[in-house]
């Protein structure tokens, strides 16, 4: 894996970089999105439909090794030849991170000095560094995060400090157990405590890692607490190594992360939208023009539409007129509305395709703005536009 | 008539043809996947095209409920609504009503039932069924028939057969789009050869674009099943397509094709996929089975589909019944298998190697030579020599090896 910063804003923070990951056909520009997966494949998009997504933007996947504990031994995965071979995704970059924020969630109460604990569909699992490294060595992802003890924002200072101690110890275990691995990203935790965050970052920065996985977010901290925590961590980290976070999923959170200097994001936003029957529609150009307002009685707003709403029963237009995704080029809102009504899984497939496409385009637009030097304006305009429908409501009542 | 049926090759009763429909030019024999509610579960249109699907089936009953035939008409028909560029067939709605609905009843007027939406009494008449299908706009539409399960005996079967004939006239009269939709009649008559014969003659008199053999695939024994198919294919006109409804298993399709049928539909491939079962030349492969967890072979090493080229049984095993992706991948493979079977049937007939194909198929499925007796009997009538696939002992019956059989006088042979 190779990473280089191409342009950084003079004000610090947001930067455009280039990531070269072994198997990908072309270098990937950052900030970039890692697509969420279940057992290595997207939740709904069949692998043969992946090439219809923008490339190489869509070539980065996040995979949780814990998913395979349900039914597939590491020996078998090894025998098949690792994740890329097993998933038929030889041209994709895979980042292994235990936490997937949907079904594999850190359970801090059950973690011990021996390992991290996760709630998973197979029950509560204690994952020790040795077992984790064995999974990684069989799976051979391109990037992997070291094992972390993530804690929610409300734990005691003592517990928080312990989580940093354990995370550092486990990082050392991971490095010593598998030095020849794909690129290891050192995990940085510390909850909402600035000092602990700094301590953890300093220690991790001393280790020989290829990048940083900044965890412990999306676990109860306030969105306004985050900038300071991110800043504290990133100021300590070297510029030339990539930074991946977990748990910053919404567009606003992504913008927040990018402003702080994060390069890679996982997100559960697409998944949540898709299972809810929503399609992203927010404008991707810098003009403030949005689509005609749908009444928010039907759960739609300026950023997304709720395709279950009867308002779309006869709407023979695509989700977004100018969208070039498979769904918008081939299908109408009326058809998706029907599929949702009759509980057909094609609805989720079509929605995941559109939502992924749209979200990847969002990242693309952000990168352009950073390169143009207009990132801050873009960010402000974006945040304003998402609040507009609230303003409208306030005025009318 | 809105179709053209041209036979390109034969072997005895079996035929390979080109069926030209308003939306697509098809090759028969062919299998039609069932897209009940305007979608084949979990597969996109471009995947279906890539797999080689030529005609898909829509269920009138379900579509009339949601999104309603009026909405489909407004959308320019189901083709437009789904954006499916190839051919489509809709059934009459009658079968679903009878099989799905509690308290459905059949009278001379039509099928009376309780609306599943609000419990009101409703009536599906032949006229109404055709009108709904006219609005949906499929290339082939089915007449409303009085369908009775073959496991039932008695006067009901005769009543149903005659009613089907009376209803076909009402269907024909109600059909507003004979120039772009082909109305197929359905042969009923249970397992009674005389009734079947009367029905065939009656339908043929109406000179319809195509004919279906109905009332089968409902639990009757295989021996009765193939005989009805054989009788009907022998009596139906040569130059029109023959559709055996609800069939089915690959073996059944091979036998029916040998006997002269052209078109098939069944939920089996996609339904069994959702239960974790894959179709393979040897029969079926149950991916849920614990043994699959370590099996690093593809589902079918001879299959060139995307699933078999990229995935192992072990990986699919960890997906099936737990993640939607498992059903999607298996549905993809199973439908590919059925389309490949269709293509092989067509090309082996056209290329003059149909008997070899049949023998290969049977040998792979029955490596011990235990080909079921009904298959042997059917193949005899079809004029296909499958002795090379059958073990010399019963249950299979030989054509001309009486010399050999004399030596095994300890064994009782059934004729």
GROMACS .gro file of C-alpha atoms in nm, chain B residues 149-383:
model
  235
  546UNK     CA    1  -5.572  -3.107  -0.936
  547UNK     CA    2  -5.493  -3.443  -1.092
  548UNK     CA    3  -5.512  -3.602  -0.751
  549UNK     CA    4  -5.888  -3.548  -0.758
  550UNK     CA    5  -6.113  -3.805  -0.921
  551UNK     CA    6  -6.476  -3.815  -1.026
  552UNK     CA    7  -6.718  -3.602  -1.228
  553UNK     CA    8  -6.553  -3.278  -1.125
  554UNK     CA    9  -6.279  -3.344  -1.379
  555UNK     CA   10  -6.521  -3.376  -1.664
  556UNK     CA   11  -6.713  -3.070  -1.551
  557UNK     CA   12  -6.388  -2.871  -1.540
  558UNK     CA   13  -6.283  -2.984  -1.886
  559UNK     CA   14  -6.608  -2.881  -2.052
  560UNK     CA   15  -6.617  -2.556  -1.863
  561UNK     CA   16  -6.265  -2.479  -1.983
  562UNK     CA   17  -6.393  -2.518  -2.338
  563UNK     CA   18  -6.687  -2.289  -2.275
  564UNK     CA   19  -6.460  -2.036  -2.114
  565UNK     CA   20  -6.212  -2.031  -2.400
  566UNK     CA   21  -6.483  -1.884  -2.621
  567UNK     CA   22  -6.552  -1.615  -2.367
  568UNK     CA   23  -6.177  -1.544  -2.344
  569UNK     CA   24  -6.148  -1.518  -2.719
  570UNK     CA   25  -6.444  -1.281  -2.736
  571UNK     CA   26  -6.302  -1.061  -2.459
  572UNK     CA   27  -5.951  -1.041  -2.605
  573UNK     CA   28  -5.899  -0.688  -2.734
  574UNK     CA   29  -5.540  -0.721  -2.854
  575UNK     CA   30  -5.502  -1.032  -3.069
  576UNK     CA   31  -5.252  -0.850  -3.288
  577UNK     CA   32  -4.991  -0.808  -3.020
  578UNK     CA   33  -5.087  -1.058  -2.756
  579UNK     CA   34  -5.115  -1.432  -2.810
  580UNK     CA   35  -5.394  -1.610  -2.627
  581UNK     CA   36  -5.302  -1.967  -2.541
  582UNK     CA   37  -5.567  -2.223  -2.455
  583UNK     CA   38  -5.508  -2.475  -2.180
  584UNK     CA   39  -5.582  -2.843  -2.215
  585UNK     CA   40  -5.751  -2.988  -1.906
  586UNK     CA   41  -5.910  -3.328  -1.841
  587UNK     CA   42  -5.718  -3.464  -1.547
  588UNK     CA   43  -5.558  -3.801  -1.609
  589UNK     CA   44  -5.841  -3.926  -1.825
  590UNK     CA   45  -5.726  -3.979  -2.185
  591UNK     CA   46  -6.076  -3.944  -2.327
  592UNK     CA   47  -6.139  -3.615  -2.156
  593UNK     CA   48  -5.798  -3.487  -2.259
  594UNK     CA   49  -5.871  -3.584  -2.615
  595UNK     CA   50  -6.202  -3.400  -2.620
  596UNK     CA   51  -6.037  -3.093  -2.475
  597UNK     CA   52  -5.751  -3.096  -2.724
  598UNK     CA   53  -5.988  -3.125  -3.016
  599UNK     CA   54  -6.207  -2.849  -2.881
  600UNK     CA   55  -5.918  -2.610  -2.837
  601UNK     CA   56  -5.760  -2.692  -3.170
  602UNK     CA   57  -6.088  -2.607  -3.341
  603UNK     CA   58  -6.054  -2.253  -3.205
  604UNK     CA   59  -5.727  -2.216  -3.390
  605UNK     CA   60  -5.531  -2.050  -3.114
  606UNK     CA   61  -5.171  -1.926  -3.150
  607UNK     CA   62  -5.046  -2.181  -2.895
  608UNK     CA   63  -5.156  -2.443  -2.645
  609UNK     CA   64  -5.072  -2.528  -2.292
  610UNK     CA   65  -5.102  -2.857  -2.111
  611UNK     CA   66  -5.247  -2.772  -1.774
  612UNK     CA   67  -5.355  -2.945  -1.461
  613UNK     CA   68  -5.027  -3.131  -1.416
  614UNK     CA   69  -4.733  -3.073  -1.181
  615UNK     CA   70  -4.968  -3.102  -0.889
  616UNK     CA   71  -4.873  -3.424  -0.717
  617UNK     CA   72  -4.979  -3.687  -0.964
  618UNK     CA   73  -4.749  -3.987  -1.006
  619UNK     CA   74  -4.487  -3.953  -1.271
  620UNK     CA   75  -4.614  -4.238  -1.479
  621UNK     CA   76  -4.952  -4.066  -1.526
  622UNK     CA   77  -4.781  -3.734  -1.580
  623UNK     CA   78  -4.572  -3.833  -1.879
  624UNK     CA   79  -4.857  -4.021  -2.042
  625UNK     CA   80  -5.079  -3.713  -2.038
  626UNK     CA   81  -4.799  -3.503  -2.185
  627UNK     CA   82  -4.733  -3.767  -2.451
  628UNK     CA   83  -5.096  -3.790  -2.545
  629UNK     CA   84  -5.141  -3.415  -2.571
  630UNK     CA   85  -4.824  -3.348  -2.767
  631UNK     CA   86  -4.923  -3.620  -3.009
  632UNK     CA   87  -5.263  -3.459  -3.066
  633UNK     CA   88  -5.176  -3.088  -3.065
  634UNK     CA   89  -5.085  -2.924  -3.396
  635UNK     CA   90  -4.724  -2.955  -3.505
  636UNK     CA   91  -4.680  -2.599  -3.608
  637UNK     CA   92  -4.777  -2.431  -3.282
  638UNK     CA   93  -4.591  -2.403  -2.952
  639UNK     CA   94  -4.679  -2.637  -2.665
  640UNK     CA   95  -4.636  -2.520  -2.310
  641UNK     CA   96  -4.638  -2.759  -2.015
  642UNK     CA   97  -4.739  -2.545  -1.721
  643UNK     CA   98  -4.565  -2.576  -1.386
  644UNK     CA   99  -4.281  -2.799  -1.507
  645UNK     CA  100  -4.029  -2.808  -1.341
  646UNK     CA  101  -3.751  -3.029  -1.253
  647UNK     CA  102  -3.472  -3.057  -1.510
  648UNK     CA  103  -3.543  -3.427  -1.561
  649UNK     CA  104  -3.909  -3.357  -1.631
  650UNK     CA  105  -3.815  -3.092  -1.884
  651UNK     CA  106  -3.583  -3.328  -2.070
  652UNK     CA  107  -3.852  -3.596  -2.085
  653UNK     CA  108  -4.125  -3.357  -2.195
  654UNK     CA  109  -3.898  -3.211  -2.462
  655UNK     CA  110  -3.830  -3.561  -2.590
  656UNK     CA  111  -4.206  -3.606  -2.613
  657UNK     CA  112  -4.255  -3.287  -2.813
  658UNK     CA  113  -4.317  -3.000  -2.571
  659UNK     CA  114  -4.154  -2.658  -2.617
  660UNK     CA  115  -4.209  -2.430  -2.317
  661UNK     CA  116  -4.195  -2.464  -1.940
  662UNK     CA  117  -4.229  -2.255  -1.626
  663UNK     CA  118  -4.172  -2.327  -1.260
  664UNK     CA  119  -4.085  -2.151  -0.937
  665UNK     CA  120  -3.862  -2.442  -0.840
  666UNK     CA  121  -3.518  -2.308  -0.943
  667UNK     CA  122  -3.557  -1.977  -0.764
  668UNK     CA  123  -3.751  -2.113  -0.472
  669UNK     CA  124  -3.507  -2.391  -0.402
  670UNK     CA  125  -3.225  -2.137  -0.421
  671UNK     CA  126  -3.377  -1.952  -0.130
  672UNK     CA  127  -3.358  -2.272   0.070
  673UNK     CA  128  -2.992  -2.311  -0.008
  674UNK     CA  129  -3.020  -2.574  -0.279
  675UNK     CA  130  -2.827  -2.554  -0.604
  676UNK     CA  131  -2.911  -2.732  -0.929
  677UNK     CA  132  -2.624  -2.937  -1.064
  678UNK     CA  133  -2.596  -3.198  -1.341
  679UNK     CA  134  -2.593  -3.475  -1.078
  680UNK     CA  135  -2.917  -3.351  -0.925
  681UNK     CA  136  -2.912  -3.106  -0.638
  682UNK     CA  137  -2.650  -2.978  -0.399
  683UNK     CA  138  -2.762  -2.870  -0.054
  684UNK     CA  139  -2.533  -2.585   0.036
  685UNK     CA  140  -2.668  -2.570   0.391
  686UNK     CA  141  -2.514  -2.906   0.467
  687UNK     CA  142  -2.229  -2.894   0.714
  688UNK     CA  143  -1.999  -3.078   0.477
  689UNK     CA  144  -2.012  -2.779   0.244
  690UNK     CA  145  -1.832  -2.561   0.499
  691UNK     CA  146  -1.499  -2.706   0.394
  692UNK     CA  147  -1.565  -2.776   0.032
  693UNK     CA  148  -1.354  -2.541  -0.175
  694UNK     CA  149  -1.484  -2.655  -0.512
  695UNK     CA  150  -1.731  -2.446  -0.714
  696UNK     CA  151  -2.096  -2.548  -0.702
  697UNK     CA  152  -2.067  -2.701  -1.049
  698UNK     CA  153  -1.722  -2.726  -1.207
  699UNK     CA  154  -1.881  -2.755  -1.552
  700UNK     CA  155  -2.088  -2.439  -1.514
  701UNK     CA  156  -1.947  -2.119  -1.666
  702UNK     CA  157  -2.174  -1.883  -1.469
  703UNK     CA  158  -2.042  -1.593  -1.259
  704UNK     CA  159  -2.116  -1.777  -0.937
  705UNK     CA  160  -1.936  -2.098  -1.029
  706UNK     CA  161  -1.644  -1.909  -1.178
  707UNK     CA  162  -1.587  -1.699  -0.866
  708UNK     CA  163  -1.719  -1.872  -0.556
  709UNK     CA  164  -1.665  -2.187  -0.359
  710UNK     CA  165  -1.925  -2.406  -0.197
  711UNK     CA  166  -1.773  -2.313   0.138
  712UNK     CA  167  -1.831  -1.943   0.089
  713UNK     CA  168  -2.186  -1.988  -0.039
  714UNK     CA  169  -2.247  -2.218   0.257
  715UNK     CA  170  -2.166  -1.941   0.500
  716UNK     CA  171  -2.412  -1.713   0.321
  717UNK     CA  172  -2.713  -1.931   0.257
  718UNK     CA  173  -3.022  -1.891   0.472
  719UNK     CA  174  -2.846  -1.616   0.665
  720UNK     CA  175  -2.776  -1.343   0.414
  721UNK     CA  176  -2.980  -1.224   0.117
  722UNK     CA  177  -2.669  -1.243  -0.096
  723UNK     CA  178  -2.672  -1.622  -0.061
  724UNK     CA  179  -3.017  -1.648  -0.222
  725UNK     CA  180  -2.919  -1.402  -0.490
  726UNK     CA  181  -2.609  -1.595  -0.590
  727UNK     CA  182  -2.789  -1.929  -0.585
  728UNK     CA  183  -3.086  -1.795  -0.780
  729UNK     CA  184  -2.841  -1.663  -1.037
  730UNK     CA  185  -2.672  -2.002  -1.068
  731UNK     CA  186  -2.995  -2.202  -1.071
  732UNK     CA  187  -3.150  -1.990  -1.342
  733UNK     CA  188  -2.827  -2.006  -1.539
  734UNK     CA  189  -2.848  -2.384  -1.509
  735UNK     CA  190  -3.203  -2.384  -1.645
  736UNK     CA  191  -3.115  -2.153  -1.933
  737UNK     CA  192  -2.812  -2.364  -2.014
  738UNK     CA  193  -3.035  -2.671  -2.014
  739UNK     CA  194  -3.275  -2.493  -2.251
  740UNK     CA  195  -2.992  -2.392  -2.482
  741UNK     CA  196  -2.851  -2.743  -2.479
  742UNK     CA  197  -3.187  -2.895  -2.560
  743UNK     CA  198  -3.230  -2.657  -2.850
  744UNK     CA  199  -2.884  -2.693  -2.994
  745UNK     CA  200  -2.857  -3.070  -2.951
  746UNK     CA  201  -3.180  -3.115  -3.146
  747UNK     CA  202  -3.075  -2.870  -3.416
  748UNK     CA  203  -2.731  -3.030  -3.443
  749UNK     CA  204  -2.867  -3.382  -3.463
  750UNK     CA  205  -2.725  -3.509  -3.135
  751UNK     CA  206  -3.031  -3.510  -2.916
  752UNK     CA  207  -3.019  -3.878  -2.812
  753UNK     CA  208  -2.655  -3.837  -2.710
  754UNK     CA  209  -2.747  -3.533  -2.505
  755UNK     CA  210  -3.028  -3.720  -2.333
  756UNK     CA  211  -2.805  -4.016  -2.253
  757UNK     CA  212  -2.533  -3.789  -2.120
  758UNK     CA  213  -2.785  -3.611  -1.905
  759UNK     CA  214  -2.926  -3.933  -1.763
  760UNK     CA  215  -2.587  -4.091  -1.709
  761UNK     CA  216  -2.474  -3.790  -1.508
  762UNK     CA  217  -2.791  -3.780  -1.303
  763UNK     CA  218  -2.808  -4.157  -1.251
  764UNK     CA  219  -2.448  -4.279  -1.242
  765UNK     CA  220  -2.554  -4.613  -1.099
  766UNK     CA  221  -2.787  -4.667  -1.391
  767UNK     CA  222  -3.099  -4.644  -1.176
  768UNK     CA  223  -3.297  -4.439  -1.424
  769UNK     CA  224  -3.660  -4.432  -1.300
  770UNK     CA  225  -3.898  -4.657  -1.482
  771UNK     CA  226  -4.126  -4.376  -1.589
  772UNK     CA  227  -3.835  -4.210  -1.769
  773UNK     CA  228  -3.752  -4.533  -1.949
  774UNK     CA  229  -4.112  -4.576  -2.055
  775UNK     CA  230  -4.141  -4.218  -2.172
  776UNK     CA  231  -3.817  -4.239  -2.369
  777UNK     CA  232  -3.937  -4.553  -2.537
  778UNK     CA  233  -4.244  -4.370  -2.658
  779UNK     CA  234  -4.021  -4.080  -2.759
  780UNK     CA  235  -3.812  -4.321  -2.958
   0.00000   0.00000   0.00000
